[in-house]
mmCIF file of C-alpha atoms in Angstrom:
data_model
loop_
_atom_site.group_PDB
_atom_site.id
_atom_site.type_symbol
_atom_site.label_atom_id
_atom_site.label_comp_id
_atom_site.label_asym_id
_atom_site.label_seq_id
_atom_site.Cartn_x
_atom_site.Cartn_y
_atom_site.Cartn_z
ATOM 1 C CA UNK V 485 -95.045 -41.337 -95.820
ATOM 2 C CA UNK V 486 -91.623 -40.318 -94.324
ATOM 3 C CA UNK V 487 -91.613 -43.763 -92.684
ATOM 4 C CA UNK V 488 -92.494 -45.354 -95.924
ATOM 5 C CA UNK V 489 -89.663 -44.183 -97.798
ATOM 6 C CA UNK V 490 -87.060 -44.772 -95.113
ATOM 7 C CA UNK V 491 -87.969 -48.329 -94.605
ATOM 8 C CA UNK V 492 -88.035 -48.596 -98.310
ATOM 9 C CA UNK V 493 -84.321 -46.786 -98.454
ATOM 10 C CA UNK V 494 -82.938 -49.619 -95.719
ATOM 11 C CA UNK V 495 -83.177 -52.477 -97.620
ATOM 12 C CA UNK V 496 -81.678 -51.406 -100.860
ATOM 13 C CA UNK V 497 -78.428 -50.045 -98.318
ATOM 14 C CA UNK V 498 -78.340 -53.209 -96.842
ATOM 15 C CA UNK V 499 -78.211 -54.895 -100.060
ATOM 16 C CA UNK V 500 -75.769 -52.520 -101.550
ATOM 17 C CA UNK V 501 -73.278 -52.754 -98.341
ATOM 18 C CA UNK V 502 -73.984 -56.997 -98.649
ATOM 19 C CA UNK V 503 -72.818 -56.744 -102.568
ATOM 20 C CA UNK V 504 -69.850 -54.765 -102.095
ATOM 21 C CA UNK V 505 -68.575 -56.706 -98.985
ATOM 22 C CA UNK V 506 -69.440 -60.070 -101.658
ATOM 23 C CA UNK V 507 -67.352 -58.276 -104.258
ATOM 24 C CA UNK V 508 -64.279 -57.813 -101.240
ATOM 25 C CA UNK V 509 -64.231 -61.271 -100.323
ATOM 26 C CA UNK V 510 -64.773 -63.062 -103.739
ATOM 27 C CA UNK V 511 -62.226 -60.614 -105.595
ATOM 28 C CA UNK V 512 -58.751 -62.263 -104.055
ATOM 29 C CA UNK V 513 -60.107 -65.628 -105.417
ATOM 30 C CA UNK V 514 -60.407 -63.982 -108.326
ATOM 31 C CA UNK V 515 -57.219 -62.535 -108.695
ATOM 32 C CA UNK V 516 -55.766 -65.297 -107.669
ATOM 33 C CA UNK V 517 -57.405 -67.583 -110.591
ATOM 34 C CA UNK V 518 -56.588 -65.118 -113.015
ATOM 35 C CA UNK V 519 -53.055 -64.738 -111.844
ATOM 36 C CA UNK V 520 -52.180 -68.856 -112.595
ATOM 37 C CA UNK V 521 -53.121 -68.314 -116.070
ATOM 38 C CA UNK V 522 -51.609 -65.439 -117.236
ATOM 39 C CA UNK V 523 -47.913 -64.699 -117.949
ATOM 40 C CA UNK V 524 -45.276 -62.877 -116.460
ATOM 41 C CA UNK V 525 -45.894 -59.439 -118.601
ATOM 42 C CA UNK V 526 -49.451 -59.638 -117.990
ATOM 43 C CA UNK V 527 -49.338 -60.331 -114.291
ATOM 44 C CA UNK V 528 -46.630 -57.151 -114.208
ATOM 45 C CA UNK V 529 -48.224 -54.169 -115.581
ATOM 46 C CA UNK V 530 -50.294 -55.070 -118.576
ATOM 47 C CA UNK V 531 -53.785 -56.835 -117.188
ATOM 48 C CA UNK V 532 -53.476 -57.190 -113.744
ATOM 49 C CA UNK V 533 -56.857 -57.088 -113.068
ATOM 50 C CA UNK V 534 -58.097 -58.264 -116.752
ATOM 51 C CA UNK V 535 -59.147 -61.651 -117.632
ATOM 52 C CA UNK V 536 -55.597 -63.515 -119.279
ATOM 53 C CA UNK V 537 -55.535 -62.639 -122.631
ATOM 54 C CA UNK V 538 -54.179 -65.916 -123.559
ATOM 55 C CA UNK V 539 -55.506 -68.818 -121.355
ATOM 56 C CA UNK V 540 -52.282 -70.910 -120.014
ATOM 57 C CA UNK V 541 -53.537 -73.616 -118.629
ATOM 58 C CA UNK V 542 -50.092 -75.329 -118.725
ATOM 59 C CA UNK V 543 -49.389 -73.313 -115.857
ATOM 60 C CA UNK V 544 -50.820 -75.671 -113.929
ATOM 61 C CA UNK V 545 -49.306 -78.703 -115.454
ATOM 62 C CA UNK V 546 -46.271 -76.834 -114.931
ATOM 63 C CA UNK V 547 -46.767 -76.165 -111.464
ATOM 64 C CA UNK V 548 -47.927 -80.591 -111.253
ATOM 65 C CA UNK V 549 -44.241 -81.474 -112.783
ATOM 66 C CA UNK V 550 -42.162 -79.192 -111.222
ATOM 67 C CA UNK V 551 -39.827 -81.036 -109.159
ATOM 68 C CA UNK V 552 -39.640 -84.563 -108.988
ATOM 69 C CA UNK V 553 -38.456 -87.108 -105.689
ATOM 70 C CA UNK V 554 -38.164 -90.556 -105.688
ATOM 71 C CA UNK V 555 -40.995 -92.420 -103.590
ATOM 72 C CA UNK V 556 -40.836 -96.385 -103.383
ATOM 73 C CA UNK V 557 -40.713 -97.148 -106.740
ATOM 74 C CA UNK V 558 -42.640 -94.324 -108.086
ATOM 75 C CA UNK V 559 -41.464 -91.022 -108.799
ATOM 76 C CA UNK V 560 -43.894 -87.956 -107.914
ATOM 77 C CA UNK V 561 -43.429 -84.512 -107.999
ATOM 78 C CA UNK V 562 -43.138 -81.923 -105.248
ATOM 79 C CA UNK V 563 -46.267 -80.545 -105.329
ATOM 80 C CA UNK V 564 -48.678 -84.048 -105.312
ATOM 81 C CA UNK V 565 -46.472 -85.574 -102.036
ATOM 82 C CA UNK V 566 -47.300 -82.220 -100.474
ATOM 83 C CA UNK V 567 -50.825 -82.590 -101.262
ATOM 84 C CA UNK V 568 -50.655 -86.020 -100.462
ATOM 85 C CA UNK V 569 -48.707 -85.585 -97.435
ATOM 86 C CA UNK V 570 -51.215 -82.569 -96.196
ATOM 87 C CA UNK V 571 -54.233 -84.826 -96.357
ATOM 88 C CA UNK V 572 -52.581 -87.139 -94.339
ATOM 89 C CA UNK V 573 -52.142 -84.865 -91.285
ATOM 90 C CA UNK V 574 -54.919 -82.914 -91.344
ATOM 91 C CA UNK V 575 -57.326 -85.756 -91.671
ATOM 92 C CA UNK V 576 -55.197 -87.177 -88.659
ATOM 93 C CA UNK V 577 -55.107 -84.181 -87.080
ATOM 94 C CA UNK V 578 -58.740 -83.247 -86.991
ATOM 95 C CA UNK V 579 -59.619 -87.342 -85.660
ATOM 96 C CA UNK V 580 -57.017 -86.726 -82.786
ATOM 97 C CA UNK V 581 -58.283 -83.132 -81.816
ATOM 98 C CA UNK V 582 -62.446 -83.858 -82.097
ATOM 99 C CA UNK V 583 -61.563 -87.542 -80.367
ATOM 100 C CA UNK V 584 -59.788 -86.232 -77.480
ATOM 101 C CA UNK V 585 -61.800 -83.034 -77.453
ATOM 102 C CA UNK V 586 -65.124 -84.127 -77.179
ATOM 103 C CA UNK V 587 -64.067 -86.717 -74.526
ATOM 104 C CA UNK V 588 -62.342 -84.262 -72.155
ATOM 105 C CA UNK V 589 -65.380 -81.909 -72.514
ATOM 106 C CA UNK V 590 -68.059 -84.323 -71.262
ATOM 107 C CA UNK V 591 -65.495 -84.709 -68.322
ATOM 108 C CA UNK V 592 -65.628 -81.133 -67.502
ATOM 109 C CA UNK V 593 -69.087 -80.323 -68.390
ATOM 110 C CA UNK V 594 -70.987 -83.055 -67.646
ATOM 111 C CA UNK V 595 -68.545 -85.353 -64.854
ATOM 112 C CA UNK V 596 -68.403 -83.792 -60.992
ATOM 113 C CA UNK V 597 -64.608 -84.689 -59.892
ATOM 114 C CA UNK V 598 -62.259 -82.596 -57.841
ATOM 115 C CA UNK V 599 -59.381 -80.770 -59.612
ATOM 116 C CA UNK V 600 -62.318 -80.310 -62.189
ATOM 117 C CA UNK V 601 -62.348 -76.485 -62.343
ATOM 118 C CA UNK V 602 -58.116 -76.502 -62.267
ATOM 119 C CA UNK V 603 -57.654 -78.655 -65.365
ATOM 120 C CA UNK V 604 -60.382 -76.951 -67.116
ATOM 121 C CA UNK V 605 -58.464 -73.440 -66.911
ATOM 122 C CA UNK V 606 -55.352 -74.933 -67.498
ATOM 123 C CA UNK V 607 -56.974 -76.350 -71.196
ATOM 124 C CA UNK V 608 -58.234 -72.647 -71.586
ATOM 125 C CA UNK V 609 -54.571 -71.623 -71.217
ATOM 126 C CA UNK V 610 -53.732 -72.773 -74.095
ATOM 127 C CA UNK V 611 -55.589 -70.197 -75.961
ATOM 128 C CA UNK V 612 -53.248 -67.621 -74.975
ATOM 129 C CA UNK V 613 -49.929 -69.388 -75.722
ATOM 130 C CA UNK V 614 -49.217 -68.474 -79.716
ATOM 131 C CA UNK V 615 -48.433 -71.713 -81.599
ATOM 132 C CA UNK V 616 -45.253 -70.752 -82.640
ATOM 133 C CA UNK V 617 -44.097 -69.373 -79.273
ATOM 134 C CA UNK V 618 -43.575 -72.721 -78.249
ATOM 135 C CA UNK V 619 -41.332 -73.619 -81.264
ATOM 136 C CA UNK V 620 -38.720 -74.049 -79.335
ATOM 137 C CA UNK V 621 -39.739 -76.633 -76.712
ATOM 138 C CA UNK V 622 -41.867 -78.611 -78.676
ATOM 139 C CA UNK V 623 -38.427 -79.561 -81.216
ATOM 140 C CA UNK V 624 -36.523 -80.427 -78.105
ATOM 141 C CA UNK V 625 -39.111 -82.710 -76.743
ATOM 142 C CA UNK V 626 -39.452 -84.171 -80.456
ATOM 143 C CA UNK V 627 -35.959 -84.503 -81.058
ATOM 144 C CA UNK V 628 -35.449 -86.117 -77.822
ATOM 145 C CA UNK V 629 -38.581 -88.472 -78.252
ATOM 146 C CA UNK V 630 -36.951 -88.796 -81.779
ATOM 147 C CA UNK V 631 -40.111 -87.908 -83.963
ATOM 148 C CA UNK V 632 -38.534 -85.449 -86.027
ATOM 149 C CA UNK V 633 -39.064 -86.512 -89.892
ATOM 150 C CA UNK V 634 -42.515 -88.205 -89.593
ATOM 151 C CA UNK V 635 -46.045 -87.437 -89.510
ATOM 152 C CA UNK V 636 -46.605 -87.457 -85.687
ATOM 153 C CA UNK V 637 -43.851 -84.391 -85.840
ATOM 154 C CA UNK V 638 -46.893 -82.420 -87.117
ATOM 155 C CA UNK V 639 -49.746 -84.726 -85.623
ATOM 156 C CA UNK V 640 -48.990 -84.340 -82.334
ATOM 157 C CA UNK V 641 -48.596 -80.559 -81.944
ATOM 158 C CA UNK V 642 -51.263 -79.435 -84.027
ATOM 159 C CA UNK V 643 -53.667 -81.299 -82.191
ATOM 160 C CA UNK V 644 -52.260 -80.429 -78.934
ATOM 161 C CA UNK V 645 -52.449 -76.185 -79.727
ATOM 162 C CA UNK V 646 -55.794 -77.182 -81.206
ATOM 163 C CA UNK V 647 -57.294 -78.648 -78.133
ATOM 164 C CA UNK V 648 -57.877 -75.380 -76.287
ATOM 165 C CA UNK V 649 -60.533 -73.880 -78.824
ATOM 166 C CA UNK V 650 -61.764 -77.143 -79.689
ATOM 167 C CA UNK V 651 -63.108 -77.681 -75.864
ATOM 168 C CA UNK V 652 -64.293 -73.935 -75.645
ATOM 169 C CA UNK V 653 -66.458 -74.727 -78.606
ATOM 170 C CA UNK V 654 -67.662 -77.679 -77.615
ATOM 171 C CA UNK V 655 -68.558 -76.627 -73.999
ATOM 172 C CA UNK V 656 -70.195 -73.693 -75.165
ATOM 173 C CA UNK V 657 -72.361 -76.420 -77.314
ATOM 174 C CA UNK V 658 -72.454 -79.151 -75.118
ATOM 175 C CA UNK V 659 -73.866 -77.120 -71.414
ATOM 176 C CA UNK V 660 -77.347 -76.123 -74.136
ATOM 177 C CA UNK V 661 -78.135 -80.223 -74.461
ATOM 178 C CA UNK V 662 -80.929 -80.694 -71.401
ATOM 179 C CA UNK V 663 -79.460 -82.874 -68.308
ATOM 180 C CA UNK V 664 -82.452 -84.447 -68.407
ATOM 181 C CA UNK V 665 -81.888 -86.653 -71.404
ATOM 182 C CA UNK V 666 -79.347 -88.271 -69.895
ATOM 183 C CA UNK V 667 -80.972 -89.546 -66.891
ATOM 184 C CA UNK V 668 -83.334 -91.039 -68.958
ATOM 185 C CA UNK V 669 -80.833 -93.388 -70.452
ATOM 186 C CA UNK V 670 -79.106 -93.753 -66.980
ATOM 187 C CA UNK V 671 -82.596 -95.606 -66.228
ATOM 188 C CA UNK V 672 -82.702 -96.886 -69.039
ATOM 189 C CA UNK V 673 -79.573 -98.972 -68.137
ATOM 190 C CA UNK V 674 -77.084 -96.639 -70.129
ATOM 191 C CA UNK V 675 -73.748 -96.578 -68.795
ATOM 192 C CA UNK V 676 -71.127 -93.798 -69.217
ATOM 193 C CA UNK V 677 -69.877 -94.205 -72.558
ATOM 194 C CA UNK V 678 -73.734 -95.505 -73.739
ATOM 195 C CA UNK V 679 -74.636 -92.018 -73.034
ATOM 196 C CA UNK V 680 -71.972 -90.293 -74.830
ATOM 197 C CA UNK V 681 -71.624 -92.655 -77.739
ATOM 198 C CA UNK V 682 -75.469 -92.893 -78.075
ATOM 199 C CA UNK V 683 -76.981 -89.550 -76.754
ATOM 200 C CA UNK V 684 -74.283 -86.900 -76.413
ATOM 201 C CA UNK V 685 -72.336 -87.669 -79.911
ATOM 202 C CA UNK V 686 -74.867 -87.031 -82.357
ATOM 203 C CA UNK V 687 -76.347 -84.108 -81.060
ATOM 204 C CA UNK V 688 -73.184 -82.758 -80.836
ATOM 205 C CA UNK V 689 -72.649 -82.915 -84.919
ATOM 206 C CA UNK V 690 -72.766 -79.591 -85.842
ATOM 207 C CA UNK V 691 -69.908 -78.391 -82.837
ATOM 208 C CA UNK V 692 -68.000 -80.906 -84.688
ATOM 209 C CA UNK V 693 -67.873 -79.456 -88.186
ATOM 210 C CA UNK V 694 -67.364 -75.917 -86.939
ATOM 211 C CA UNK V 695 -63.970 -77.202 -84.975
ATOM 212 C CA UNK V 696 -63.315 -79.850 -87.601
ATOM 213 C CA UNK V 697 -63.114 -76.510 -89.957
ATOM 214 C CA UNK V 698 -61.096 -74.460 -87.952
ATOM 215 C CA UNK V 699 -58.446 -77.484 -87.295
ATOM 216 C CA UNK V 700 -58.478 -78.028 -91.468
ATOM 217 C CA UNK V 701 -57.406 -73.969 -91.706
ATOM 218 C CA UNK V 702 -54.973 -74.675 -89.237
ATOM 219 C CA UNK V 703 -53.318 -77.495 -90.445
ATOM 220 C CA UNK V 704 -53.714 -77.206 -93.918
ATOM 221 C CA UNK V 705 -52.023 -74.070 -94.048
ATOM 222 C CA UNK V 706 -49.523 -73.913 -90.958
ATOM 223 C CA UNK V 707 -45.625 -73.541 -92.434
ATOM 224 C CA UNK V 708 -43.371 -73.223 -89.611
ATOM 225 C CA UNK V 709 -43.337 -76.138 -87.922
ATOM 226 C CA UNK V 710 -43.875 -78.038 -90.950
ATOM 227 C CA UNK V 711 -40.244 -76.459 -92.239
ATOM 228 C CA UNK V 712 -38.812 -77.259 -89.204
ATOM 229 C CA UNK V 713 -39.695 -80.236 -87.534
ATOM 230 C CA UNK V 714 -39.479 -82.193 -91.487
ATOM 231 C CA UNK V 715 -36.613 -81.428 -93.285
ATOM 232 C CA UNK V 716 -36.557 -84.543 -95.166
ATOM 233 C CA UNK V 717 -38.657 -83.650 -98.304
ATOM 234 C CA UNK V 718 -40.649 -86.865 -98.530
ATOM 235 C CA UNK V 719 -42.550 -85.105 -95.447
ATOM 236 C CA UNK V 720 -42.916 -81.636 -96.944
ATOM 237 C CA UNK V 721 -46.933 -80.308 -96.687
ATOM 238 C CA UNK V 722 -48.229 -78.604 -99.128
ATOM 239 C CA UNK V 723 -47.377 -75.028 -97.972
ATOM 240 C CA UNK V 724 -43.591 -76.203 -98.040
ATOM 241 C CA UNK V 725 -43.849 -77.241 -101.512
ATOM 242 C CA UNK V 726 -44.906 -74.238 -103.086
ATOM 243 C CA UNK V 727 -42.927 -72.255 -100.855
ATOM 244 C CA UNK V 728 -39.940 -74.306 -103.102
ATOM 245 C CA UNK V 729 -41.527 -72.922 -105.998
ATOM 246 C CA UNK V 730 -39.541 -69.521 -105.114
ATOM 247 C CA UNK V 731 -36.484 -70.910 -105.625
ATOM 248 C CA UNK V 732 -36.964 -72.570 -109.025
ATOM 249 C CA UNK V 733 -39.502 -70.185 -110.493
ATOM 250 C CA UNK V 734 -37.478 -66.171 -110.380
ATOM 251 C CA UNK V 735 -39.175 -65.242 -113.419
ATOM 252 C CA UNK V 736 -42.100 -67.474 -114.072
ATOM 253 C CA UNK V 737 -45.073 -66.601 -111.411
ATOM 254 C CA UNK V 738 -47.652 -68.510 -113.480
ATOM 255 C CA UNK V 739 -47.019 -71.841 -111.765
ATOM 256 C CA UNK V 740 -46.832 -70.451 -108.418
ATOM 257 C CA UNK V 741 -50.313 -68.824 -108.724
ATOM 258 C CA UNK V 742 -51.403 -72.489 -110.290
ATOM 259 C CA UNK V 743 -49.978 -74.028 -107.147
ATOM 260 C CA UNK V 744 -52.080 -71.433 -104.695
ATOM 261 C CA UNK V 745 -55.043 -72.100 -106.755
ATOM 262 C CA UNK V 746 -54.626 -76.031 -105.755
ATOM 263 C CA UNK V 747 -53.751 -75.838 -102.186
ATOM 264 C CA UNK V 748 -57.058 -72.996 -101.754
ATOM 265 C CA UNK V 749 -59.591 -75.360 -103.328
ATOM 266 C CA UNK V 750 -59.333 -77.924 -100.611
ATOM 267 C CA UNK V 751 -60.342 -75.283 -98.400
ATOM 268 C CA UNK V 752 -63.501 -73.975 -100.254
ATOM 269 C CA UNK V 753 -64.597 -77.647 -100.763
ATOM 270 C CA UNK V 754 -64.598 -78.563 -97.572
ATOM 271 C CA UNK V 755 -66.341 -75.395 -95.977
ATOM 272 C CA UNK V 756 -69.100 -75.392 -98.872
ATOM 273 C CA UNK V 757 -69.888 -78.862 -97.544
ATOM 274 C CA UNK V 758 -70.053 -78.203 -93.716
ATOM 275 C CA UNK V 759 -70.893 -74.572 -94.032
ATOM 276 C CA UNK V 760 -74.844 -74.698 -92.737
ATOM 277 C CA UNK V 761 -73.092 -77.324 -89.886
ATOM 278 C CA UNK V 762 -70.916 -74.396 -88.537
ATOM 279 C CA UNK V 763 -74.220 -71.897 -88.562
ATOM 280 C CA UNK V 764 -75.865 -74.373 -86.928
ATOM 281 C CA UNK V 765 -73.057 -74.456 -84.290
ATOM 282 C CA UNK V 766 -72.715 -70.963 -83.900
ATOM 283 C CA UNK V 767 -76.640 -70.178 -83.018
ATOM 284 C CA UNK V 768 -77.019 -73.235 -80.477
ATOM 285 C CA UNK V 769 -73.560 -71.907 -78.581
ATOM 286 C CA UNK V 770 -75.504 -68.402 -78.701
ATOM 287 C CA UNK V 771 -78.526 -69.566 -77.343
ATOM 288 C CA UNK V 772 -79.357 -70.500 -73.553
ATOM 289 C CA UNK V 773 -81.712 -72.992 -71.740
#
């Protein structure tokens, strides 16, 4: 009976300790919606944890016309050529960094060459260099290459610091598919690239979401580099552009939370999409033989 009850009592913890580390995660997002709609007095002291009491969604037109700049003919405002600009380079970003990724680890994993071991640990040295330690070089060789002010200024090094985990993930996926697959294509007259076009690439799917989501968080949200290697505004991300939003709104926080709430739902949409990819991933890397 004794055992009864305290399998009975296990579930119900679990499912209480589940719920309340839901309620932890969900309750920034929350907040955070909450926050764009309210106004100042609210969000200081009178409901800050309340539902608005008065629904402003012009916050968020607000936070759409702040600022205007001069594109072509056509005159946008700060925060949609961030948005715009953002897309741009991660989407770029993440095709560089899975490209160049995947290809370097069928070199190491699966290709027997001397030096092999060498340039495989130099790779994994990059995950011990912080990005922005390298802030430093990285401007000088841009400045000198003269790439400062365009997209490759951002391209370039966030596929480069990328690399390192990218290939870790992918070699932890890519040593589980069987050898033996590809020597049946070898005889069946499939070259080098047949095989990894046609036998390595789509198993290798879900490895790709799982770094094609961590290279999205990176990108989408880095602000250092993107301050400093663009300081022409027609190149300012997304994070740059509300961090302007300081400047022109001291006293109105509305359309700053309105401008989180747009930059975070790229995010969410994309990992509710690729989500079960990424599980996927993360058993088959876990799993030997």
């Amino acid at each position: 009976m004794k055992n009864k009850k305290i399998k009975k009592k296990k579930p119900v913890l679990t499912y209480a300790v589940l719920i309340l580390w839901t309620i932890v995660c969900v309750f920034p997002l929350y907040w955070m919606f909450t926050f764009s709609l309210k106004e100042n007095s609210e969000i200081f002291g009178e409901n800050v944890l309340g539902l608005p009491k008065k629904w402003l969604w012009s916050n968020y037109a607000d936070a759409l016309k702040s600022g205007t700049l001069s594109t072509g003919s056509m005159k946008d405002s700060t925060i949609l050529i961030g948005f715009k600009n953002s897309i741009i380079i991660t989407v770029l970003t993440i095709a560089v960094t899975v490209i160049c990724a995947l290809m370097a680890c069928y070199a190491l994993t699966r290709m027997k060459w001397r030096g092999r071991d060498t340039v495989n640990n130099i790779f994994m040295l990059g995950l011990t260099v912080p990005i922005h330690a390298a802030l430093l070089p990285v401007f000088l060789m841009l400045k000198t290459l003269k790439m400062l002010n365009s997209y490759q200024a951002l391209i370039i090094p966030y596929s480069a610091f990328a690399l390192a985990m990218a290939i870790m993930i992918f070699g932890s996926f890519m040593v589980n598919i069987p050898e033996e697959l590809e020597e049946s294509a070898c005889l069946d007259g499939c070259g080098t690239f047949g095989i990894f076009f046609r036998i390595i690439l789509p198993l290798m799917r879900p490895a790709v979401s799982t770094v094609a989501i961590f290279t999205f968080l990176q990108a989408w949200n880095e602000l250092m580099f993107a301050v400093i290697f663009n300081s022409e505004s027609r190149f300012n991300t997304l994070p740059v552009a509300i961090n302007t939003f300081f400047g022109s709104y001291t006293t109105k926080w509305g359309p700053i939370g309105a401008a989180l709430v747009i930059a975070t739902f790229p995010t969410l949409f994309v990992y509710s999409f690729i989500s079960k990819k990424i599980q996927e991933s993360l058993i088959a890397g876990a799993i030997k033989g």
